[in-house]
Short mmCIF file of C-alpha atoms in Angstrom, two decimals:
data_model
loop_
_atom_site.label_atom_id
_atom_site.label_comp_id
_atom_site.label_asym_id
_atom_site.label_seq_id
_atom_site.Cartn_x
_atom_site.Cartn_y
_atom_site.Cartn_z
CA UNK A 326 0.00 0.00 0.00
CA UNK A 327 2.80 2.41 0.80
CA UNK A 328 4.13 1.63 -2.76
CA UNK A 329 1.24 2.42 -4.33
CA UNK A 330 0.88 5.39 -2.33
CA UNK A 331 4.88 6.76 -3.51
CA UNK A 332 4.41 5.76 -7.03
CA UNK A 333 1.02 8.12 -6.92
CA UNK A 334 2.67 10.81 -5.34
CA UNK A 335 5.68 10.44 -8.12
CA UNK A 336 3.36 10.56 -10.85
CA UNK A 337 1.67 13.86 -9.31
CA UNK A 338 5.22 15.30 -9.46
CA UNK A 339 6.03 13.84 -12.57
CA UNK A 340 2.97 13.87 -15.18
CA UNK A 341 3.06 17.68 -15.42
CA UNK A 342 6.81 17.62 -16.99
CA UNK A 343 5.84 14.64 -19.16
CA UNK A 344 3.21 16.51 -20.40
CA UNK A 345 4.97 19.72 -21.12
CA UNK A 346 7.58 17.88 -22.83
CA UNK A 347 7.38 18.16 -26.13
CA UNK A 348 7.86 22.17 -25.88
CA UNK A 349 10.36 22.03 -22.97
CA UNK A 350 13.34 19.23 -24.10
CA UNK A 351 13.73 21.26 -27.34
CA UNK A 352 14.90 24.53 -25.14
CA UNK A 353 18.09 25.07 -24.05
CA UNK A 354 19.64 28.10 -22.94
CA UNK A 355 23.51 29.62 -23.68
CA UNK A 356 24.27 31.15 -20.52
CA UNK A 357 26.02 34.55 -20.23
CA UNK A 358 27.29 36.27 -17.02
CA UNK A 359 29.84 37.93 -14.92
CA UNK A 360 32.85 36.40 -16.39
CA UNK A 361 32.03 36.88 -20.16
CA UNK A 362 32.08 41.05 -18.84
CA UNK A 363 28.20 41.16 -17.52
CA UNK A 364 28.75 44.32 -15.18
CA UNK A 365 25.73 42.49 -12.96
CA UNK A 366 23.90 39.25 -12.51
CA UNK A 367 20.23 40.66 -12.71
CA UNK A 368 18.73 42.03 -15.76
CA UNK A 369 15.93 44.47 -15.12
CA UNK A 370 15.41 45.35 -18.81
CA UNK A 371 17.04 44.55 -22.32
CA UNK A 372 16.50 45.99 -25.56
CA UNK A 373 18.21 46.19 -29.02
CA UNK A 374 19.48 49.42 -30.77
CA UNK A 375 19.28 49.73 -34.93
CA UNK A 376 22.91 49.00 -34.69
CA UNK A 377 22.26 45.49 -33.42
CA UNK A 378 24.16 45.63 -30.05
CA UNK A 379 21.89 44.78 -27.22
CA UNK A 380 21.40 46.73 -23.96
CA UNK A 381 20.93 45.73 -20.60
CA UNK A 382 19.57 47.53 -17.57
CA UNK A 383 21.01 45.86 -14.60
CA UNK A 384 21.62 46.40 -10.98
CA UNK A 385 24.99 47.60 -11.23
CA UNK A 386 25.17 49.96 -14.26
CA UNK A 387 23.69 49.43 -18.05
CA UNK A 388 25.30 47.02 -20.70
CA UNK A 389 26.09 47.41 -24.47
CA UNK A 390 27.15 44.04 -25.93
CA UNK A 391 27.66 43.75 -29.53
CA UNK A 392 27.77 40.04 -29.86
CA UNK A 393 31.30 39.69 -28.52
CA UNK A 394 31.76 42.01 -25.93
CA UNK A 395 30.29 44.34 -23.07
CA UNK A 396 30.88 48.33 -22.38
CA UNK A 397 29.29 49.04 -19.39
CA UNK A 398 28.27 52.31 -18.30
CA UNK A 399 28.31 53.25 -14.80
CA UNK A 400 27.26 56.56 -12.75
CA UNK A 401 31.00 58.73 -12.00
CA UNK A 402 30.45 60.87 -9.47
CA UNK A 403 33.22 63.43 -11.33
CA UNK A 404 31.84 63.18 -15.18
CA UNK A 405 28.60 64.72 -15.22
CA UNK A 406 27.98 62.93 -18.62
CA UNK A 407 27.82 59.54 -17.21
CA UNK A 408 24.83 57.93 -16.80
CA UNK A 409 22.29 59.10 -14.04
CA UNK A 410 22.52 56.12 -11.88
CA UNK A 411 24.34 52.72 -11.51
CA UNK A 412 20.91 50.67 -11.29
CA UNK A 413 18.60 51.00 -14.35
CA UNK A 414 15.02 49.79 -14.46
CA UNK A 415 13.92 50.61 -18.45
CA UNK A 416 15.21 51.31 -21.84
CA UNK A 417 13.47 52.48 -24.78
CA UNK A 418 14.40 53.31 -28.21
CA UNK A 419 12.69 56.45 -29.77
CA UNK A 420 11.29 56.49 -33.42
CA UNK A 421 14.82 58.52 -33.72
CA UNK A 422 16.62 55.38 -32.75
CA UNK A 423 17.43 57.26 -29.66
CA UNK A 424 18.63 55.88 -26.28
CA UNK A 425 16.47 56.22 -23.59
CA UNK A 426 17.75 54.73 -19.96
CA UNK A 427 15.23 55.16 -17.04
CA UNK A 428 17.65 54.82 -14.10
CA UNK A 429 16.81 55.43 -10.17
CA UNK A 430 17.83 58.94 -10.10
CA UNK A 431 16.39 60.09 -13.48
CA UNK A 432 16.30 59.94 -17.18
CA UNK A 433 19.44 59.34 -19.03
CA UNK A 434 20.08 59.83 -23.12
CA UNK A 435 22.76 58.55 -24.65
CA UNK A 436 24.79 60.25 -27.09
CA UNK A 437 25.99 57.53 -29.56
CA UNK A 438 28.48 59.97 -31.15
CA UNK A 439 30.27 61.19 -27.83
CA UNK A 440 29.89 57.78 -26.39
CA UNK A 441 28.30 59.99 -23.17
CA UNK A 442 25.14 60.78 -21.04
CA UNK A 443 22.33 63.32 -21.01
CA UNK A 444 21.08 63.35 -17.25
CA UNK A 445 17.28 65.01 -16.99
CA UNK A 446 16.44 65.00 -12.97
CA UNK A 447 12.88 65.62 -11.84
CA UNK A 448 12.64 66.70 -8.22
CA UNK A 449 9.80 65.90 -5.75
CA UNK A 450 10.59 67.14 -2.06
CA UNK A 451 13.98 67.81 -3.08
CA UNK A 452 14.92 64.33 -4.39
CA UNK A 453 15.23 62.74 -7.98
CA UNK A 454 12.38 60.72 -8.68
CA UNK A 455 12.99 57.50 -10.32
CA UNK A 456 11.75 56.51 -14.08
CA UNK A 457 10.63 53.12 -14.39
CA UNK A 458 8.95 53.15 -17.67
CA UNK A 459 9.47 54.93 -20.80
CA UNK A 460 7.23 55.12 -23.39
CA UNK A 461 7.61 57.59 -27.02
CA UNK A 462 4.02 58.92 -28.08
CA UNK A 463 5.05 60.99 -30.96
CA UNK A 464 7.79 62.73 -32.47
CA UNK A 465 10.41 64.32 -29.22
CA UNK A 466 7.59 63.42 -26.92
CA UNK A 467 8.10 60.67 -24.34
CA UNK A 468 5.47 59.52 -21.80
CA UNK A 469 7.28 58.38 -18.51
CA UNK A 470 6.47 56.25 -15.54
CA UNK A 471 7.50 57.15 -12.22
CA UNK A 472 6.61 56.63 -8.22
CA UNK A 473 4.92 60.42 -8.76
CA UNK A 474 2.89 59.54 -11.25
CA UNK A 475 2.93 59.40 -15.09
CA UNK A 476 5.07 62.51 -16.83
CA UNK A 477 5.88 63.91 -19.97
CA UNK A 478 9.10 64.73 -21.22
CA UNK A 479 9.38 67.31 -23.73
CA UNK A 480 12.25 66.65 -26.00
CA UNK A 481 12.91 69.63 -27.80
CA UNK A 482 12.95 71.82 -24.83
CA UNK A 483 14.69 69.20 -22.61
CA UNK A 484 12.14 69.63 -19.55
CA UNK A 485 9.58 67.28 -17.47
CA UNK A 486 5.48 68.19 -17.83
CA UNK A 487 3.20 67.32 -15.52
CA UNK A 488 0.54 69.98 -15.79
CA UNK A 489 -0.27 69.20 -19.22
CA UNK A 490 -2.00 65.76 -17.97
CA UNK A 491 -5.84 65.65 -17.03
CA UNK A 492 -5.10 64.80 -12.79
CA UNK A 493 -6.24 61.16 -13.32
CA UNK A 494 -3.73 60.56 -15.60
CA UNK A 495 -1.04 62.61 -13.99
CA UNK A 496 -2.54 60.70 -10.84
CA UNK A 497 -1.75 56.98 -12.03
CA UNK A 498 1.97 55.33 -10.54
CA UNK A 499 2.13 52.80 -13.10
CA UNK A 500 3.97 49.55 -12.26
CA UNK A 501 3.51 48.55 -16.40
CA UNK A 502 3.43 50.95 -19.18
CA UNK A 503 2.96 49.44 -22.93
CA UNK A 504 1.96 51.48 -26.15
CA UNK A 505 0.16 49.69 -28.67
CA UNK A 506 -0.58 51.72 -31.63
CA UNK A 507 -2.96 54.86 -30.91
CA UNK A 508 -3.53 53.11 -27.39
CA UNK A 509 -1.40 53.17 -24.10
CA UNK A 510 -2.11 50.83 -21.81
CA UNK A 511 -1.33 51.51 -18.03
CA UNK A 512 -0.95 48.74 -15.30
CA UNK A 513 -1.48 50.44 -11.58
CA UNK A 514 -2.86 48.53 -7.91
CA UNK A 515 -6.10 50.25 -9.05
CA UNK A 516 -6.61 48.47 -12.13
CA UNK A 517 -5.77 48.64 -15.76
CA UNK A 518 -6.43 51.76 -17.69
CA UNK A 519 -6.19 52.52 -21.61
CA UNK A 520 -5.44 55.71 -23.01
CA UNK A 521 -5.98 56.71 -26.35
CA UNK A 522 -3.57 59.30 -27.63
CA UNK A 523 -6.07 60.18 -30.73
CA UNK A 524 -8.82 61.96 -28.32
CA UNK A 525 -6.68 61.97 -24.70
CA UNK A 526 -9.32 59.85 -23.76
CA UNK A 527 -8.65 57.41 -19.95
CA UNK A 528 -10.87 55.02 -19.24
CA UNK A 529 -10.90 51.85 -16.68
CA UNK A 530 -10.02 48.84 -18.64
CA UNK A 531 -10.36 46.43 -16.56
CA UNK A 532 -10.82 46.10 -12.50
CA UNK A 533 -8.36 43.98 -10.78
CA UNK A 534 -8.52 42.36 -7.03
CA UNK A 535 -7.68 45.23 -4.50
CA UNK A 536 -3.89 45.60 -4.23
CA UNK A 537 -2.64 43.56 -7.00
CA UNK A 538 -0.09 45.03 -9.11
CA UNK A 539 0.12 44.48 -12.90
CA UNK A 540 3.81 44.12 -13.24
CA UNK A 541 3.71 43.37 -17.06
CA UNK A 542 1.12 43.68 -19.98
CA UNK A 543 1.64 42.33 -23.76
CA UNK A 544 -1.28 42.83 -26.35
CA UNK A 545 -1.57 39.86 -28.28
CA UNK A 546 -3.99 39.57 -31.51
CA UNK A 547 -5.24 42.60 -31.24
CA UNK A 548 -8.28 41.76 -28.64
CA UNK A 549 -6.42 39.10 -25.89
CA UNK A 550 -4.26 41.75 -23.43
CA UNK A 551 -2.25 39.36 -20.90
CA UNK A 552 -1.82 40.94 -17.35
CA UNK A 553 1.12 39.63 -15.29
CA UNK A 554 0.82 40.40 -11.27
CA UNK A 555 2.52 40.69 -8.28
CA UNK A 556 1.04 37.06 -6.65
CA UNK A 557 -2.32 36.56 -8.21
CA UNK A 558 -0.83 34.59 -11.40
CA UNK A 559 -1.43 35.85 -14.89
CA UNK A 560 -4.57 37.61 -16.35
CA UNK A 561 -6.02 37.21 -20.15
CA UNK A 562 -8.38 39.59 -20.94
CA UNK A 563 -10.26 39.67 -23.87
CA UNK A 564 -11.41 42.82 -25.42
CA UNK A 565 -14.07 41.05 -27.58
CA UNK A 566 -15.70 39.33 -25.13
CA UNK A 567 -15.18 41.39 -21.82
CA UNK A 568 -13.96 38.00 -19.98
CA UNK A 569 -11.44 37.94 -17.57
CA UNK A 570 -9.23 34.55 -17.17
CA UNK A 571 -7.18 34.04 -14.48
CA UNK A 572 -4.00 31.25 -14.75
CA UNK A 573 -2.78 30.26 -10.80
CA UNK A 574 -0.13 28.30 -9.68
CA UNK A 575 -2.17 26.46 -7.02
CA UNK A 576 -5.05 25.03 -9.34
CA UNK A 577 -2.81 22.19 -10.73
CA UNK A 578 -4.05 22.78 -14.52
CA UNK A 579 -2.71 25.88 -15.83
CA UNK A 580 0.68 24.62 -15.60
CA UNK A 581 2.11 27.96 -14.56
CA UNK A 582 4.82 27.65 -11.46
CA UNK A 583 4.43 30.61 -9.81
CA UNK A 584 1.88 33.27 -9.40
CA UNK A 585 4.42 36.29 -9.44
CA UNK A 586 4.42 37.00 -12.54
CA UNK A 587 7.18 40.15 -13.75
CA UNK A 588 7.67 39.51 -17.92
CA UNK A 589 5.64 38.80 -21.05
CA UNK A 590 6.96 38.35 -24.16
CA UNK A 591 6.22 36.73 -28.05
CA UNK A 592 9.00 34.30 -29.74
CA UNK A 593 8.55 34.32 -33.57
CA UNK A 594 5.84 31.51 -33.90
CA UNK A 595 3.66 33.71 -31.59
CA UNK A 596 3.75 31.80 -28.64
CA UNK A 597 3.72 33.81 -25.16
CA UNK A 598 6.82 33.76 -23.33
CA UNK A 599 5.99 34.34 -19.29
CA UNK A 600 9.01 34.59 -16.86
CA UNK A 601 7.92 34.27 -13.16
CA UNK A 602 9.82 33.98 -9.78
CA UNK A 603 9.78 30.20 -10.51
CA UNK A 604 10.82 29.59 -13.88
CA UNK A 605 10.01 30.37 -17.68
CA UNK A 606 6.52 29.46 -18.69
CA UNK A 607 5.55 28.93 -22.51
CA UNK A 608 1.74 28.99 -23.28
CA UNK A 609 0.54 26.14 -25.23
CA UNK A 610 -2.52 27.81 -27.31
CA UNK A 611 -4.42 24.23 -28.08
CA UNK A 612 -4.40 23.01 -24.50
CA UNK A 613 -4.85 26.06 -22.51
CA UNK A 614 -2.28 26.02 -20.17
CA UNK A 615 1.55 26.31 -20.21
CA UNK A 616 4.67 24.47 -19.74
CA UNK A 617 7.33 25.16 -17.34
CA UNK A 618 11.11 25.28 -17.50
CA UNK A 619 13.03 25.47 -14.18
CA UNK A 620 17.11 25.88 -13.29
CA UNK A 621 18.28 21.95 -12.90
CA UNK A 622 22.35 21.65 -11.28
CA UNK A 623 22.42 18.23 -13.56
CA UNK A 624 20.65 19.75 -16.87
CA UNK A 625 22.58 21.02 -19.19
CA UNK A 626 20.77 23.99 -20.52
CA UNK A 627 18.59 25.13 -18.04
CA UNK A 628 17.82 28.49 -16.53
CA UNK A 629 20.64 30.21 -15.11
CA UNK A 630 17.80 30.95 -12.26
CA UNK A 631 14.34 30.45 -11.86
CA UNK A 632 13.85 34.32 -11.05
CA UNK A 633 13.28 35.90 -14.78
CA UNK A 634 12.85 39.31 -14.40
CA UNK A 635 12.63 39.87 -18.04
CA UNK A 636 12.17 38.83 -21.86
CA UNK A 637 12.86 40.04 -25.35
CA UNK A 638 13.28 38.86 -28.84
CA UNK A 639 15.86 40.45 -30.59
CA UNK A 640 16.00 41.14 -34.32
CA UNK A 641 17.42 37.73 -35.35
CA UNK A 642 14.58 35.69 -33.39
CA UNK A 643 16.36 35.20 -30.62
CA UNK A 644 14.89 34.73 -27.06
CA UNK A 645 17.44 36.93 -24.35
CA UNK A 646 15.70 36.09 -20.72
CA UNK A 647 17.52 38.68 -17.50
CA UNK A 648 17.17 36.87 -14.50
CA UNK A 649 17.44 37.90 -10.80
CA UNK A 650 21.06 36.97 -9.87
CA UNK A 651 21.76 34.33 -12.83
CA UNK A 652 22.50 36.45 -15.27
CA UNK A 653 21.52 36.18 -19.14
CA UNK A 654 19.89 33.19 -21.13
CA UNK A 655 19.97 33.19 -24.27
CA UNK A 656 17.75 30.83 -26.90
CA UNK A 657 17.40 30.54 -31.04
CA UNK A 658 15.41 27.91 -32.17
CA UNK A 659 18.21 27.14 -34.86
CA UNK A 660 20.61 25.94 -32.06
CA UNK A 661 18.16 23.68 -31.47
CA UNK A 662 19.05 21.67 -34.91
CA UNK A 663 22.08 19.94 -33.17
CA UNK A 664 21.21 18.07 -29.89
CA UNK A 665 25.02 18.06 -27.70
CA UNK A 666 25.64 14.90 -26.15
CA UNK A 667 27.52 14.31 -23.25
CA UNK A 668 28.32 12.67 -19.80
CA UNK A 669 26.18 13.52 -16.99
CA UNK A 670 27.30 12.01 -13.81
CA UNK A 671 24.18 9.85 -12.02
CA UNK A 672 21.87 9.46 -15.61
CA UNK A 673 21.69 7.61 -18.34
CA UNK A 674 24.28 9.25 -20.94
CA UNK A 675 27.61 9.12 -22.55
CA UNK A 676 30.42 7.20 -20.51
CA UNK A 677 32.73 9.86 -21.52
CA UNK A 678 33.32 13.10 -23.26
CA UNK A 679 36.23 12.38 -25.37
CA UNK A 680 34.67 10.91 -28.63
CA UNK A 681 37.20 9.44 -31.04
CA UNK A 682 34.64 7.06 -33.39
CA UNK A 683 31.00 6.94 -34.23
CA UNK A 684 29.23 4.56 -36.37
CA UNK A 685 25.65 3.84 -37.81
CA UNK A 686 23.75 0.28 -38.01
CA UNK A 687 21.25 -0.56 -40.16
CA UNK A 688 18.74 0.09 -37.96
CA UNK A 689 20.02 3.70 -37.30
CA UNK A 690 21.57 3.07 -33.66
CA UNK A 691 24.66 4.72 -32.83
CA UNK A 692 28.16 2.73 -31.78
CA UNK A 693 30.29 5.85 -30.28
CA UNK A 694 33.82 4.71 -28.83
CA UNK A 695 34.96 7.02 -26.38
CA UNK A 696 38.82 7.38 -24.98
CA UNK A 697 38.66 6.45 -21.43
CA UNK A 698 35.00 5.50 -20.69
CA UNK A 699 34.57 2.14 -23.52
CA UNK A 700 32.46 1.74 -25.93
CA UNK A 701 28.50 3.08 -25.85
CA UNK A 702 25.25 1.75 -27.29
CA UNK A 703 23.02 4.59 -28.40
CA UNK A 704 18.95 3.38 -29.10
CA UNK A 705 17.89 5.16 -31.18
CA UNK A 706 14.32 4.01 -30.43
CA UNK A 707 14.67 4.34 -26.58
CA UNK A 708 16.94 7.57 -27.06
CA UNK A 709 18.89 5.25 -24.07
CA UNK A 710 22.46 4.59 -23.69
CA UNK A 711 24.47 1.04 -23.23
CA UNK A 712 27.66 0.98 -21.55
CA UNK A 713 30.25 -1.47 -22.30
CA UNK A 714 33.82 -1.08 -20.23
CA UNK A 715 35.28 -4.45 -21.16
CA UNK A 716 38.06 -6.14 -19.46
CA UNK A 717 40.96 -6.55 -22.05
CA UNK A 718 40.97 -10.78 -22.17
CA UNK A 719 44.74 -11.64 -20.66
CA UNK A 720 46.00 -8.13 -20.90
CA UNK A 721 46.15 -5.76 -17.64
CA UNK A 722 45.37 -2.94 -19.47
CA UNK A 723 41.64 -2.02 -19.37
CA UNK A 724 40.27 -1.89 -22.85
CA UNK A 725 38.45 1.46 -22.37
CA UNK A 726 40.50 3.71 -24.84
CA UNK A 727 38.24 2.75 -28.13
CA UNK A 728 39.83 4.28 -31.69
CA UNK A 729 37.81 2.21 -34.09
CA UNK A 730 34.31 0.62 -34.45
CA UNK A 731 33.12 -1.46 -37.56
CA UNK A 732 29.53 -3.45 -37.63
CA UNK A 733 29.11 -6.73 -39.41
CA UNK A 734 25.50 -6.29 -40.39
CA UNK A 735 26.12 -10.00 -41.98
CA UNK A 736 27.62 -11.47 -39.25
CA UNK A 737 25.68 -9.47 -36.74
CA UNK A 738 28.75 -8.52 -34.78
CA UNK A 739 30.63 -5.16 -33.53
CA UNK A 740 34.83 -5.55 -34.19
CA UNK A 741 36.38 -2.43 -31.47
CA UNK A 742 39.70 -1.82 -32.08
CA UNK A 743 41.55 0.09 -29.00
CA UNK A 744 44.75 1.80 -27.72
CA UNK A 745 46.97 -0.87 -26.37
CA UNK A 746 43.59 -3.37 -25.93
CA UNK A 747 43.54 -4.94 -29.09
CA UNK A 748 40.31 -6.28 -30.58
CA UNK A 749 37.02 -7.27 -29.47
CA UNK A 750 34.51 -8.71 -31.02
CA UNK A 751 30.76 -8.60 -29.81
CA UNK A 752 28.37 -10.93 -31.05
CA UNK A 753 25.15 -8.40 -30.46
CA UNK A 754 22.80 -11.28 -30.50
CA UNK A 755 24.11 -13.19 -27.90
CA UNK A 756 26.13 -11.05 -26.23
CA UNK A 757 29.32 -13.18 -26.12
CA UNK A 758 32.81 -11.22 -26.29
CA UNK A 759 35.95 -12.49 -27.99
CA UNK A 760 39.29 -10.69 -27.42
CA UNK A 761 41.78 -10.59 -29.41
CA UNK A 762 45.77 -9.70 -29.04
CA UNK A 763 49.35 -10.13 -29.71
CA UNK A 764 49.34 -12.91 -27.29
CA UNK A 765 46.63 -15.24 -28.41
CA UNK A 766 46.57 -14.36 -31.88
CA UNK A 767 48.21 -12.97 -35.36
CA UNK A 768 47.47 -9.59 -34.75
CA UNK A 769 51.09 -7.65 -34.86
CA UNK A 770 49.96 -4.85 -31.76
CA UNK A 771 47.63 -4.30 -29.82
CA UNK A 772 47.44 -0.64 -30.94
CA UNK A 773 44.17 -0.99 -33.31
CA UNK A 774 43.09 1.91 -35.28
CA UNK A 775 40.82 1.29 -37.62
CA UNK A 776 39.36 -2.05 -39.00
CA UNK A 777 37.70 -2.72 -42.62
CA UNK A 778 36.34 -5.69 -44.49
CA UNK A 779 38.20 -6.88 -47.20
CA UNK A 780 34.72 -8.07 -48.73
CA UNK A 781 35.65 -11.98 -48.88
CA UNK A 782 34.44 -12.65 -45.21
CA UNK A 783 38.18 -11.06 -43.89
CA UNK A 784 39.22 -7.91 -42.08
CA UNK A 785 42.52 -5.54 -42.06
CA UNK A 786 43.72 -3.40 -39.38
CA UNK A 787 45.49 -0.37 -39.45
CA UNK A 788 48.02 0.28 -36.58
CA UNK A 789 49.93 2.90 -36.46
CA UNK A 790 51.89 2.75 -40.08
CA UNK A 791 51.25 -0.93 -40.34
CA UNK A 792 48.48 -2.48 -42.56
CA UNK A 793 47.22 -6.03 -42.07
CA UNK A 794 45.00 -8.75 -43.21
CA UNK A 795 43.41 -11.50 -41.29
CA UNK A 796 41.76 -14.45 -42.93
#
């Protein structure tokens, strides 16, 4: 009974992984941190300038990497050009394909050409007020988000508005602020509000539960807006139908794994990228409910960290994921076309990572030698691996250090040839191993390189400069 009551239990733990696989074991993440010249492991932000080189806001200072390396900009107390402040929440690229950096202490532009800093400060009770979200509504016009409320910034005349806003507007602290076309929507602990720049119309889009906060919000197909929160999962709203869906961690069938929810994004098939403090979550549009990728010490691939703090597809189609203290993952679904194999201590998997031979059978299984971990079995049916570490017959050297591999298909047998082993020959059928040597046969060594048929029912060897038949 207490079996049955652990396998249950393993299942539970199990079937929602299984499930999810199909989208998850086809993901895996490039990792990129503090040693390839990240200035800081958590990535508030990240977006892409028409140059190419991505930007990242982080909690130390803001990063430029072109694809090779970083320039990171930090806050010098003696350069008035530098940036505003070391940490960085937003950055925004105008329809000028300028820089814009909302940083703790202000607003920050950067001068491409001078390689410097524009610092704009707006003061409430004598302190800079921070700018968390940028967003441009027309031509030198940005709309900014700050802890005082939602701003203008007037380009032209370099200079912060705030009595040019109806009060409610002016009124909102936005914790998510996303343009999409005429409309601007606005995420607050009040609600969700659209603004239409056409009319300067604001109206309530949507209520929320009292004191959540709409950390993220990505319009998707025009009439489906999803809300991300601070603890009460993720919200789809539809603008056709009015209805409000709610996806929680605890109800065990939206597959999410963790209802605080902080970025939304789209890969290039469309499907919605959600980063939560648990993991990445991909929304799977047929079932309803998402899959979940988590940090794993033994997977190679994995999140860096479960906290992703945010998402963005770059110009190439590329997936770049900032997490809290793990640095940046990176994914393209064209790295996907080669699957890396390779040891992993306590699972099923290659003996060894030192490959000298592979080979194909007729039945499209792999026979990889390796040079200190034997020969391995690869099914291509089971995707499972078979280890054989063979003792070396009357030699004391282990025959581990495989060079060659051919398959009798006719004979149904595997001849290894190995450094200082000799050769073996497995009989796959039965399973019954003959060695072969200096000492109990013809062969010259027992350094066998490479082994061919000479198409009468014989084989040759090559070692080392030395060819030979055996009849």
């Amino acid at each position: 009974m207490k079996i049955q009551q652990y396998l249950l239990v393993l299942l539970e733990v199990l079937f929602p992984y299984m499930l999810n696989a199909d989208i998850t074991e086809d993901i895996h993440f490039s990792h990129i941190g503090l040693e390839e010249g990240l200035s800081h492991s958590t990535i508030f932000a990240i977006n892409q300038d028409k140059g190419g080189n991505l930007w990242f806001a982080t909690y130390d200072g803001v990063n430029k990497y072109d694809g090779y390396n970083f320039t990171v900009y930090r806050h010098q107390y003696t350069h008035p050009n530098s940036i505003a402040s070391d940490i960085s929440r937003c950055i925004t690229m105008d329809d000028s394909d300028r820089i814009w950096i909302g940083t703790r202490e202000g607003l920050s532009l950067y001068n491409h050409y001078k390689d410097e800093f524009s610092n704009y400060y707006y003061k409430r009770n004598g302190l800079n007020v921070a700018v968390t979200s940028i967003i441009p509504i027309k031509k030198d016009w940005l709309m900014l988000g700050t802890a005082e409320g939602i701003l203008l910034f007037d380009v032209k005349k370099e200079c912060f508005l705030s009595d040019t806003l109806s009060s409610s507007l002016h009124g909102l602290q936005p914790a998510a602020l996303v343009r999409q076309d005429d409309c601007i929507y606005i995420g607050t602990e009040e609600g969700v509000y659209i603004y239409t720049l056409s009319n300067g119309i604001l109206e309530k889009l949507v209520d929320m539960p009292a004191g959540i906060r709409v950390h993220a919000i990505l319009c998707q197909m025009f009439n489906r807006i999803w809300l991300a929160t601070e603890g009460d999962g993720l919200y789809l709203y539809d603008m056709k139908t009015k209805e409000l869906k709610n996806y929680r961690y605890e109800d065990g069938k939206s597959g999410l794994n963790s209802n605080y929810v902080r970025s939304l994004a789209l890969d290039t098939e469309n499907r919605l990228w959600v980063g939560t403090y648990g993991g990445l979550n991909i929304y799977k549009e047929g079932s309803d409910c998402f899959s979940s990728i988590k940090s794993s010490e033994i997977q190679e691939g994995s999140l860096s960290q479960n906290s992703v703090r945010s998402i963005f597809r770059d110009s190439q189609g590329g997936m770049w994921l900032g997490t809290y203290w793990g640095g940046l993952n990176y994914y393209h679904p064209l790295c996907n076309r080669f699957q890396r194999i390779k040891h992993v201590p306590f699972l099923n998997s290659l003996s060894n990572n030192v490959v000298s031979c592979i080979v194909e059978d007729n039945k499209h299984n792999l026979w990889i030698g390796t040079s200190d971990g034997g020969l391995n079995y690869y099914d291509n049916a089971s995707q499972l691996y078979k280890n054989y570490l063979f003792n070396s017959g009357n030699l004391d050297v282990p025959f581990k250090d495989i060079k060659t591999v051919y398959v009798d298909e006719v004979q149904d047998r595997i001849y290894v040839g190995a450094h200082a082993g000799g050769m073996m020959v497995l009989h796959r059928k039965s399973g019954y191993i003959e060695y072969y040597n200096r000492h109990n046969s013809n062969l010259p060594s027992n350094n066998i390189y490479s082994i061919i048929s000479d198409g009468y029912g014989g084989f040759g060897w090559h070692r080392w400069n030395i060819y030979c038949i055996l009849i």
